[in-house]
Amino acid sequence: MGHRLRVFAVWGLALLLAAAGIMSIVSCGGPAGTESDSNFSSLRSGSETTDQADGKDSRDTAVFQYREKEVPLDFSWWGNDVRHIYTLKGIDLFQKQNPEIQVNYKFGVWDGYELKNRVRMNSGTNADVMQINFNWLEEYSADGTGYYDMNKLKDLIDLSGYKSEDLKVGQRQDKLNAIPIAYNSTVFFYNKTIYDKYDLPIPETWDDLFAAAARMRDDGIYPLGVVKKHLFQCLMAYYEQTTGRVMFNDTGFRMYKEDVEYVLEFYKKLVDEKVIPLTDDFGAEDFTAGKTAGVGCWNSDASRYCEELSNRGEDVVIGINIGSENGSKRYGWYIKPATMYAISAGTAHPKEAAALLNFLVNDREMILLQGTEKGVPVNRNARTILKEANMLRGFEYRANVSMMSNRERMGVMIPLMENATVVDIFKKMGDEYIFGRMSLSDCADQILETVHKVEGD
């Protein structure tokens, strides 16, 4: 059955590409994904290679078009099936508008994509136009030379819809390396139907969550579920709100051993008292199935977590950022670009790359195809188009309104806050402590050693 489904997936994309007038070469591979599962991940081109991330198989789809055109251009992105489909449609529109440009593309799910990107960046095989993560700016372009300086392309890219502070987040050493697509922060949604069943208010404080857990745990329900990135954001928020100190600043990691122990003890309390399930045991389907009564997620992922529940008639509501009110010493929550577009520093075709990037962020049809799937656009011209089309609605929009209402209180994430090694070591050592395999002191030492090594690198 699994093989049959993968065959159908191959034929499905082949038909899509044929309808778009695109010739492609695809072959079949294995499933992939955690947070961004994709049937498209079973499609491969030509030769097949596999990277491993978190013990799971993660593959890209590379589609090479063969046309008699003057300028070849490579484009890469990650995402889910919906993103792949509308992006492919957008590329077809772009090529109809620009028949002198041939766009080859590679896409995949998020799981394992970061590793592939590292290989491509270090080997100089990255695409001409790329969807990138915010923390990659610091990793690959701290001096501004890792990506193309789009200040040189301002005559070709319409930046009129962006405020100066929006463009600033993509700058390194005054070089415009990337343009933000949308902003992201951790937001909290709750199944109010469940909370009403227990006659409980929607949580606003950490104590509210512990009180809810005391009522729900006998029924096997958790008040909240988070994946490991949002667990880390929660731990950071709790630490900053209760101590008044920051976990990171522009110079790096600011915690001492006793601070790390304090955070690990809080993580253990969250798990022991059934406020959250272990992150390894949590997925979007648990919120949908009512195993958790709340979820912390990126605002750009809101529909994926909430839409099915809402369609079933459950009352899904957005909550405030936990612990940020009621006398907290710091706000504790941060904002960042959700994803960004960048151009390769080594592109042989900067003008054509600029034309594609400009299309992605400014073309009316592309804006309507994308909607708010990547979050509410930073580009105010794009927001105007979506508003006129009555497309500024839904869970992403509600999450964006909540986030932007608190933007002045939120710090901007620095890349170390999202560094995969940093996030992983906090989670790994937290689990070692929870299950009694290592002492609190040893876990804290391991975290400090690992984070300082990352800083040194």
Coordinates of C-alpha atoms in Angstrom, one line a residue:
M1 CA 0.0 0.0 0.0
G2 CA 2.8 2.4 0.9
H3 CA 4.5 1.8 -2.4
R4 CA 1.2 2.3 -4.3
L5 CA 0.7 5.7 -2.5
R6 CA 4.2 6.8 -3.4
V7 CA 3.6 5.9 -7.0
F8 CA 0.4 7.9 -7.0
A9 CA 2.3 10.8 -5.5
V10 CA 4.8 10.7 -8.3
W11 CA 2.1 10.6 -11.0
G12 CA 0.2 13.4 -9.2
L13 CA 3.2 15.8 -9.3
A14 CA 4.0 14.6 -12.9
L15 CA 0.4 15.6 -13.9
L16 CA 0.8 19.0 -12.1
L17 CA 4.0 19.7 -13.9
A18 CA 2.7 18.6 -17.2
A19 CA -0.3 20.9 -16.8
A20 CA 2.1 23.7 -16.2
G21 CA 4.0 22.9 -19.4
I22 CA 7.1 21.7 -17.5
M23 CA 9.2 18.6 -18.4
S24 CA 10.7 16.9 -15.4
I25 CA 12.5 13.9 -14.2
V26 CA 11.4 12.3 -11.0
S27 CA 11.9 9.0 -9.1
C28 CA 10.5 7.5 -6.0
G29 CA 12.0 7.7 -2.5
G30 CA 11.0 7.2 1.2
P31 CA 8.8 9.3 3.5
A32 CA 10.2 12.2 5.5
G33 CA 9.3 14.9 7.9
T34 CA 8.3 15.9 11.4
E35 CA 6.8 19.4 11.6
S36 CA 6.3 19.7 7.9
D37 CA 5.3 16.3 6.5
S38 CA 5.1 16.3 2.7
N39 CA 3.9 13.7 0.2
F40 CA 6.2 15.5 -2.2
S41 CA 9.2 14.3 -0.1
S42 CA 8.9 11.0 -1.8
L43 CA 9.8 12.5 -5.2
R44 CA 13.4 12.5 -6.4
S45 CA 15.2 13.5 -9.5
G46 CA 17.9 11.6 -11.4
S47 CA 20.3 10.3 -8.8
E48 CA 19.1 9.8 -5.2
T49 CA 20.9 10.8 -2.0
T50 CA 19.6 10.8 1.6
D51 CA 20.5 12.9 4.6
Q52 CA 19.7 12.0 8.1
A53 CA 18.2 14.4 10.6
D54 CA 16.9 13.3 14.1
G55 CA 17.0 9.7 12.8
K56 CA 14.5 10.3 10.1
D57 CA 14.9 10.1 6.3
S58 CA 14.6 13.4 4.6
R59 CA 14.8 13.9 0.9
D60 CA 14.5 16.8 -1.6
T61 CA 12.7 17.0 -4.8
A62 CA 14.8 18.4 -7.6
V63 CA 13.1 19.2 -10.9
F64 CA 15.2 20.1 -13.9
Q65 CA 13.5 21.7 -16.9
Y66 CA 15.0 21.4 -20.3
R67 CA 14.1 24.3 -22.5
E68 CA 15.8 26.4 -25.1
K69 CA 16.3 29.5 -23.0
E70 CA 19.1 31.9 -22.5
V71 CA 19.5 32.2 -18.8
P72 CA 19.3 29.3 -16.3
L73 CA 18.3 30.2 -12.7
D74 CA 18.2 27.9 -9.7
F75 CA 15.6 28.3 -6.9
S76 CA 15.3 26.4 -3.6
W77 CA 12.8 26.3 -0.8
W78 CA 11.3 24.0 1.9
G79 CA 7.7 23.6 3.1
N80 CA 4.6 21.4 2.9
D81 CA 2.5 20.2 0.0
V82 CA 0.5 23.4 -0.2
R83 CA 3.6 25.5 -0.4
H84 CA 5.1 23.3 -3.1
I85 CA 2.0 23.5 -5.2
Y86 CA 1.5 27.2 -5.2
T87 CA 5.2 27.9 -5.6
L88 CA 5.3 25.7 -8.7
K89 CA 2.3 27.5 -10.1
G90 CA 4.1 30.8 -9.4
I91 CA 7.2 29.7 -11.2
D92 CA 5.2 28.8 -14.2
L93 CA 3.6 32.3 -14.2
F94 CA 7.1 33.9 -13.8
Q95 CA 8.4 32.0 -16.8
K96 CA 5.5 33.0 -18.9
Q97 CA 6.3 36.6 -18.0
N98 CA 10.0 36.1 -18.5
P99 CA 10.5 33.5 -21.3
E100 CA 14.2 34.3 -21.5
I101 CA 14.7 32.8 -18.1
Q102 CA 14.8 29.1 -17.3
V103 CA 14.0 28.3 -13.6
N104 CA 15.3 25.0 -12.2
Y105 CA 14.2 24.3 -8.7
K106 CA 14.7 22.1 -5.7
F107 CA 12.4 21.7 -2.7
G108 CA 11.8 19.5 0.3
V109 CA 10.4 19.3 3.8
W110 CA 12.1 21.1 6.7
D111 CA 13.4 17.9 8.4
G112 CA 17.0 17.6 7.2
Y113 CA 16.9 20.7 5.0
E114 CA 19.2 22.6 7.3
L115 CA 21.9 20.0 6.9
K116 CA 21.5 20.0 3.1
N117 CA 21.7 23.8 3.1
R118 CA 25.0 23.7 5.1
V119 CA 26.5 21.3 2.5
R120 CA 25.4 23.5 -0.4
M121 CA 26.6 26.8 1.2
N122 CA 29.9 25.3 2.1
S123 CA 30.4 23.8 -1.3
G124 CA 29.2 26.8 -3.3
T125 CA 26.3 24.8 -4.9
N126 CA 23.5 26.8 -3.4
A127 CA 20.7 28.1 -5.6
D128 CA 20.7 31.5 -7.2
V129 CA 17.5 32.4 -5.2
M130 CA 16.9 30.8 -1.9
Q131 CA 14.3 30.7 0.9
I132 CA 16.5 30.9 4.0
N133 CA 16.1 30.8 7.8
F134 CA 16.8 33.9 9.8
N135 CA 19.7 32.4 11.8
W136 CA 21.5 31.4 8.6
L137 CA 22.4 35.1 8.1
E138 CA 24.7 34.9 11.2
E139 CA 26.0 31.4 10.3
Y140 CA 26.9 32.1 6.7
S141 CA 27.1 35.8 6.4
A142 CA 28.2 37.5 9.6
D143 CA 30.3 40.0 7.6
G144 CA 27.7 40.4 4.9
T145 CA 29.5 38.6 2.2
G146 CA 27.8 35.2 2.4
Y147 CA 24.8 36.3 0.4
Y148 CA 24.4 38.9 -2.4
D149 CA 24.1 42.5 -1.3
M150 CA 20.7 43.4 -2.7
N151 CA 21.4 47.1 -2.2
K152 CA 23.1 46.7 -5.6
L153 CA 19.8 45.5 -7.1
K154 CA 17.4 48.2 -5.7
D155 CA 16.5 49.3 -9.2
L156 CA 15.3 45.8 -9.9
I157 CA 13.6 44.9 -6.6
D158 CA 10.6 47.0 -5.4
L159 CA 11.2 47.6 -1.7
S160 CA 8.6 50.3 -1.3
G161 CA 6.4 48.0 0.8
Y162 CA 9.0 47.5 3.5
K163 CA 9.8 49.7 6.4
S164 CA 13.5 50.4 7.2
E165 CA 13.3 48.3 10.3
D166 CA 12.0 45.4 8.2
L167 CA 14.9 45.6 5.9
K168 CA 17.3 46.1 8.8
V169 CA 16.7 42.5 10.0
G170 CA 18.1 41.2 6.7
Q171 CA 21.2 43.4 6.8
R172 CA 24.7 42.4 7.8
Q173 CA 27.4 45.0 7.9
D174 CA 25.1 47.4 6.0
K175 CA 24.7 44.8 3.2
L176 CA 21.1 43.8 2.4
N177 CA 21.5 40.0 2.4
A178 CA 17.9 38.9 2.8
I179 CA 14.3 40.2 2.7
P180 CA 11.8 39.0 5.3
I181 CA 8.7 37.3 4.0
A182 CA 6.7 37.3 7.3
Y183 CA 7.3 37.6 11.0
N184 CA 7.1 34.7 13.4
S185 CA 6.8 34.3 17.2
T186 CA 5.5 31.6 19.5
V187 CA 1.8 32.0 19.8
F188 CA -0.6 29.9 21.9
F189 CA -4.0 28.5 20.8
Y190 CA -6.4 26.6 23.0
N191 CA -9.3 24.4 22.6
K192 CA -11.8 26.4 24.6
T193 CA -14.3 23.6 24.4
I194 CA -12.0 21.4 26.6
Y195 CA -11.2 24.3 29.0
D196 CA -14.9 25.0 29.4
K197 CA -15.6 21.3 30.1
Y198 CA -13.3 21.7 33.1
D199 CA -14.6 25.1 34.0
L200 CA -11.1 26.5 33.6
P201 CA -10.1 29.9 32.2
I202 CA -7.7 30.2 29.2
P203 CA -4.2 30.2 30.7
E204 CA -2.4 33.5 31.1
T205 CA 0.3 32.5 33.6
W206 CA 2.5 29.5 34.2
D207 CA 0.5 28.9 37.4
D208 CA -2.7 28.7 35.3
L209 CA -1.1 25.9 33.3
F210 CA -0.2 24.0 36.4
A211 CA -3.7 24.4 37.8
A212 CA -5.2 23.2 34.6
A213 CA -2.9 20.1 34.6
A214 CA -4.0 19.2 38.1
R215 CA -7.6 19.0 36.7
M216 CA -6.9 17.4 33.3
R217 CA -4.2 14.8 34.0
D218 CA -6.5 12.1 35.4
D219 CA -8.2 12.1 32.0
G220 CA -4.9 11.9 30.1
I221 CA -5.1 15.4 28.7
Y222 CA -2.3 17.9 28.8
P223 CA -3.1 21.7 29.0
L224 CA -0.4 22.4 26.4
G225 CA 1.8 20.8 23.8
V226 CA 4.9 22.1 22.2
V227 CA 7.7 20.8 19.9
K228 CA 11.3 21.3 21.0
K229 CA 11.8 24.8 19.5
H230 CA 8.8 26.1 21.3
L231 CA 9.8 24.3 24.5
F232 CA 13.0 26.2 24.4
Q233 CA 11.2 29.5 23.8
C234 CA 9.0 28.6 26.8
L235 CA 12.0 27.9 29.0
M236 CA 13.7 31.1 27.9
A237 CA 10.5 33.1 28.6
Y238 CA 10.1 31.6 32.1
Y239 CA 13.7 32.3 33.0
E240 CA 13.6 35.9 31.8
Q241 CA 10.2 36.7 33.3
T242 CA 11.0 35.3 36.7
T243 CA 14.6 36.5 37.1
G244 CA 14.6 39.7 35.1
R245 CA 17.8 38.5 33.4
V246 CA 18.3 37.6 29.7
M247 CA 19.4 34.2 28.5
F248 CA 21.2 35.8 25.5
N249 CA 22.3 39.2 24.4
D250 CA 24.2 40.5 21.4
T251 CA 27.5 39.2 22.9
G252 CA 26.2 35.6 23.4
F253 CA 25.0 33.3 26.1
R254 CA 24.5 35.0 29.5
M255 CA 23.6 32.1 31.8
Y256 CA 25.7 30.6 34.6
K257 CA 25.5 27.1 35.9
E258 CA 22.9 27.8 38.6
D259 CA 20.8 29.6 35.9
V260 CA 20.9 26.5 33.7
E261 CA 19.9 24.3 36.6
Y262 CA 17.0 26.6 37.4
V263 CA 15.7 26.2 33.8
L264 CA 16.2 22.4 33.8
E265 CA 14.2 22.1 37.1
F266 CA 11.4 24.0 35.6
Y267 CA 11.4 21.8 32.5
K268 CA 11.2 18.7 34.8
K269 CA 8.3 20.3 36.7
L270 CA 6.4 20.9 33.4
V271 CA 6.8 17.2 32.5
D272 CA 6.4 15.7 35.9
E273 CA 3.1 17.6 36.6
K274 CA 1.8 16.8 33.1
V275 CA 1.6 20.3 31.9
I276 CA 3.2 19.2 28.6
P277 CA 4.0 15.8 27.1
L278 CA 7.6 15.1 26.1
T279 CA 8.3 16.8 22.9
D280 CA 9.1 13.5 21.2
D281 CA 5.6 12.4 21.9
F282 CA 3.8 15.5 20.6
G283 CA 2.6 16.4 17.2
A284 CA -0.1 18.5 15.6
E285 CA -2.4 15.5 15.5
D286 CA -2.4 15.4 19.4
F287 CA -4.0 18.9 19.5
T288 CA -6.4 17.9 16.8
A289 CA -7.3 14.7 18.7
G290 CA -7.9 16.5 22.0
K291 CA -4.9 14.9 23.7
T292 CA -3.6 18.4 24.5
A293 CA -6.0 21.3 25.2
G294 CA -3.5 23.9 23.9
V295 CA -0.6 24.3 21.5
G296 CA 2.4 26.6 21.3
C297 CA 3.4 27.1 17.6
W298 CA 4.8 29.6 15.1
N299 CA 2.1 31.9 14.1
S300 CA 2.7 30.9 10.4
D301 CA 1.8 27.3 11.4
A302 CA -1.5 28.3 13.1
S303 CA -3.9 26.8 10.5
R304 CA -2.1 23.5 10.4
Y305 CA -2.7 23.1 14.1
C306 CA -6.1 24.8 14.4
E307 CA -8.2 24.6 11.2
E308 CA -9.3 20.9 11.5
L309 CA -10.4 21.4 15.1
S310 CA -12.3 24.6 14.1
N311 CA -14.0 22.8 11.2
R312 CA -15.2 20.2 13.5
G313 CA -17.0 22.8 15.6
E314 CA -14.5 23.1 18.4
D315 CA -14.0 26.6 19.8
V316 CA -10.3 27.4 19.1
V317 CA -9.1 30.7 20.7
I318 CA -5.8 32.5 20.8
G319 CA -4.2 33.2 24.2
I320 CA -1.7 35.8 25.4
N321 CA 2.0 35.1 25.6
I322 CA 2.2 33.0 28.8
G323 CA 3.6 34.8 31.9
S324 CA 4.1 38.1 30.1
E325 CA 1.6 40.0 32.3
N326 CA 0.9 40.0 36.0
G327 CA 4.1 41.5 37.2
S328 CA 6.7 39.6 35.2
K329 CA 10.2 41.1 35.4
R330 CA 10.7 40.9 31.6
Y331 CA 8.3 40.2 28.7
G332 CA 10.3 37.1 27.8
W333 CA 9.0 36.5 24.2
Y334 CA 10.8 37.2 21.0
I335 CA 10.0 37.9 17.3
K336 CA 11.9 37.0 14.2
P337 CA 11.5 36.8 10.4
A338 CA 9.6 33.6 9.7
T339 CA 11.5 32.9 6.5
M340 CA 13.4 35.2 4.1
Y341 CA 14.5 35.3 0.5
A342 CA 18.2 35.7 -0.4
I343 CA 20.3 35.7 -3.5
S344 CA 23.5 33.7 -3.8
A345 CA 26.7 35.7 -3.4
G346 CA 28.1 33.6 -6.2
T347 CA 25.2 33.9 -8.7
A348 CA 26.2 34.4 -12.3
H349 CA 22.9 36.1 -13.1
P350 CA 22.1 38.7 -10.4
K351 CA 19.7 40.7 -12.6
E352 CA 17.6 37.6 -13.4
A353 CA 17.8 36.5 -9.8
A354 CA 16.5 39.9 -8.8
A355 CA 13.6 39.6 -11.3
L356 CA 12.6 36.3 -9.7
L357 CA 12.8 37.6 -6.1
N358 CA 10.9 40.7 -7.1
F359 CA 8.2 38.5 -8.6
L360 CA 8.0 36.3 -5.4
V361 CA 7.3 39.3 -3.1
N362 CA 5.5 41.8 -5.4
D363 CA 3.6 40.1 -8.2
R364 CA -0.1 40.3 -7.6
E365 CA -0.9 36.8 -8.8
M366 CA 2.0 35.3 -6.8
I367 CA 0.8 37.2 -3.7
L368 CA -2.7 35.8 -4.2
L369 CA -1.4 32.3 -4.7
Q370 CA 0.6 32.4 -1.5
G371 CA -2.0 34.2 0.6
T372 CA -0.9 33.9 4.3
E373 CA 0.5 30.3 4.1
K374 CA 4.0 31.6 5.0
G375 CA 2.4 34.1 7.5
V376 CA 1.0 37.6 6.9
P377 CA 3.4 39.3 4.5
V378 CA 5.8 42.0 5.8
N379 CA 5.3 43.8 2.5
R380 CA 2.5 46.3 3.1
N381 CA 1.7 46.3 -0.7
A382 CA 1.1 42.6 -0.5
R383 CA -1.1 43.0 2.5
T384 CA -3.2 45.6 0.6
I385 CA -3.7 43.1 -2.2
L386 CA -4.7 40.4 0.2
K387 CA -7.0 42.7 2.1
E388 CA -8.8 43.7 -1.1
A389 CA -9.2 40.0 -1.9
N390 CA -10.6 39.3 1.6
M391 CA -7.7 37.0 2.3
L392 CA -6.5 38.6 5.5
R393 CA -8.4 36.3 7.8
G394 CA -8.0 32.9 9.5
F395 CA -5.7 31.6 12.2
E396 CA -2.5 33.0 10.8
Y397 CA -4.0 36.5 10.5
R398 CA -5.3 36.3 14.1
A399 CA -1.9 35.2 15.3
N400 CA -0.2 38.0 13.4
V401 CA -2.5 40.6 14.8
S402 CA -1.8 39.3 18.3
M403 CA 2.0 39.2 17.6
M404 CA 2.2 42.7 16.1
S405 CA 0.2 44.2 18.9
N406 CA 3.1 43.3 21.2
R407 CA 5.9 43.9 18.8
E408 CA 7.4 46.8 20.7
R409 CA 7.6 44.7 23.8
M410 CA 9.2 41.8 22.1
G411 CA 12.9 41.4 21.5
V412 CA 14.2 40.4 18.1
M413 CA 15.7 36.9 18.2
I414 CA 19.4 36.6 17.8
P415 CA 20.5 33.5 15.7
L416 CA 21.9 31.7 18.8
M417 CA 18.4 31.4 20.2
E418 CA 17.5 29.2 17.2
N419 CA 20.7 27.4 16.8
A420 CA 19.8 23.7 16.4
T421 CA 22.7 22.5 18.5
V422 CA 21.7 24.9 21.4
V423 CA 18.0 23.9 21.2
D424 CA 18.9 20.2 21.0
I425 CA 21.3 20.2 24.0
F426 CA 18.8 21.8 26.3
K427 CA 16.2 19.3 25.3
K428 CA 18.6 16.3 25.4
M429 CA 20.1 17.2 28.8
G430 CA 16.6 18.0 30.2
D431 CA 15.4 14.5 29.2
E432 CA 18.5 13.0 30.8
Y433 CA 17.7 14.8 34.1
I434 CA 14.0 14.0 33.9
F435 CA 14.7 10.3 33.6
G436 CA 17.4 10.2 36.2
R437 CA 20.2 9.2 33.8
M438 CA 22.3 12.2 34.7
S439 CA 22.6 14.5 37.7
L440 CA 21.3 18.1 37.5
S441 CA 24.9 19.3 37.9
D442 CA 26.3 17.2 35.1
C443 CA 23.5 18.1 32.8
A444 CA 24.1 21.8 33.4
D445 CA 27.8 21.4 32.8
Q446 CA 27.2 19.6 29.5
I447 CA 24.8 22.4 28.3
L448 CA 27.4 25.1 29.2
E449 CA 30.2 23.2 27.5
T450 CA 28.1 22.7 24.3
V451 CA 26.7 26.2 24.1
H452 CA 30.1 27.8 24.6
K453 CA 31.6 25.6 21.9
V454 CA 28.9 26.8 19.5
E455 CA 29.7 30.4 20.4
G456 CA 33.4 29.7 19.8
D457 CA 32.6 28.2 16.4

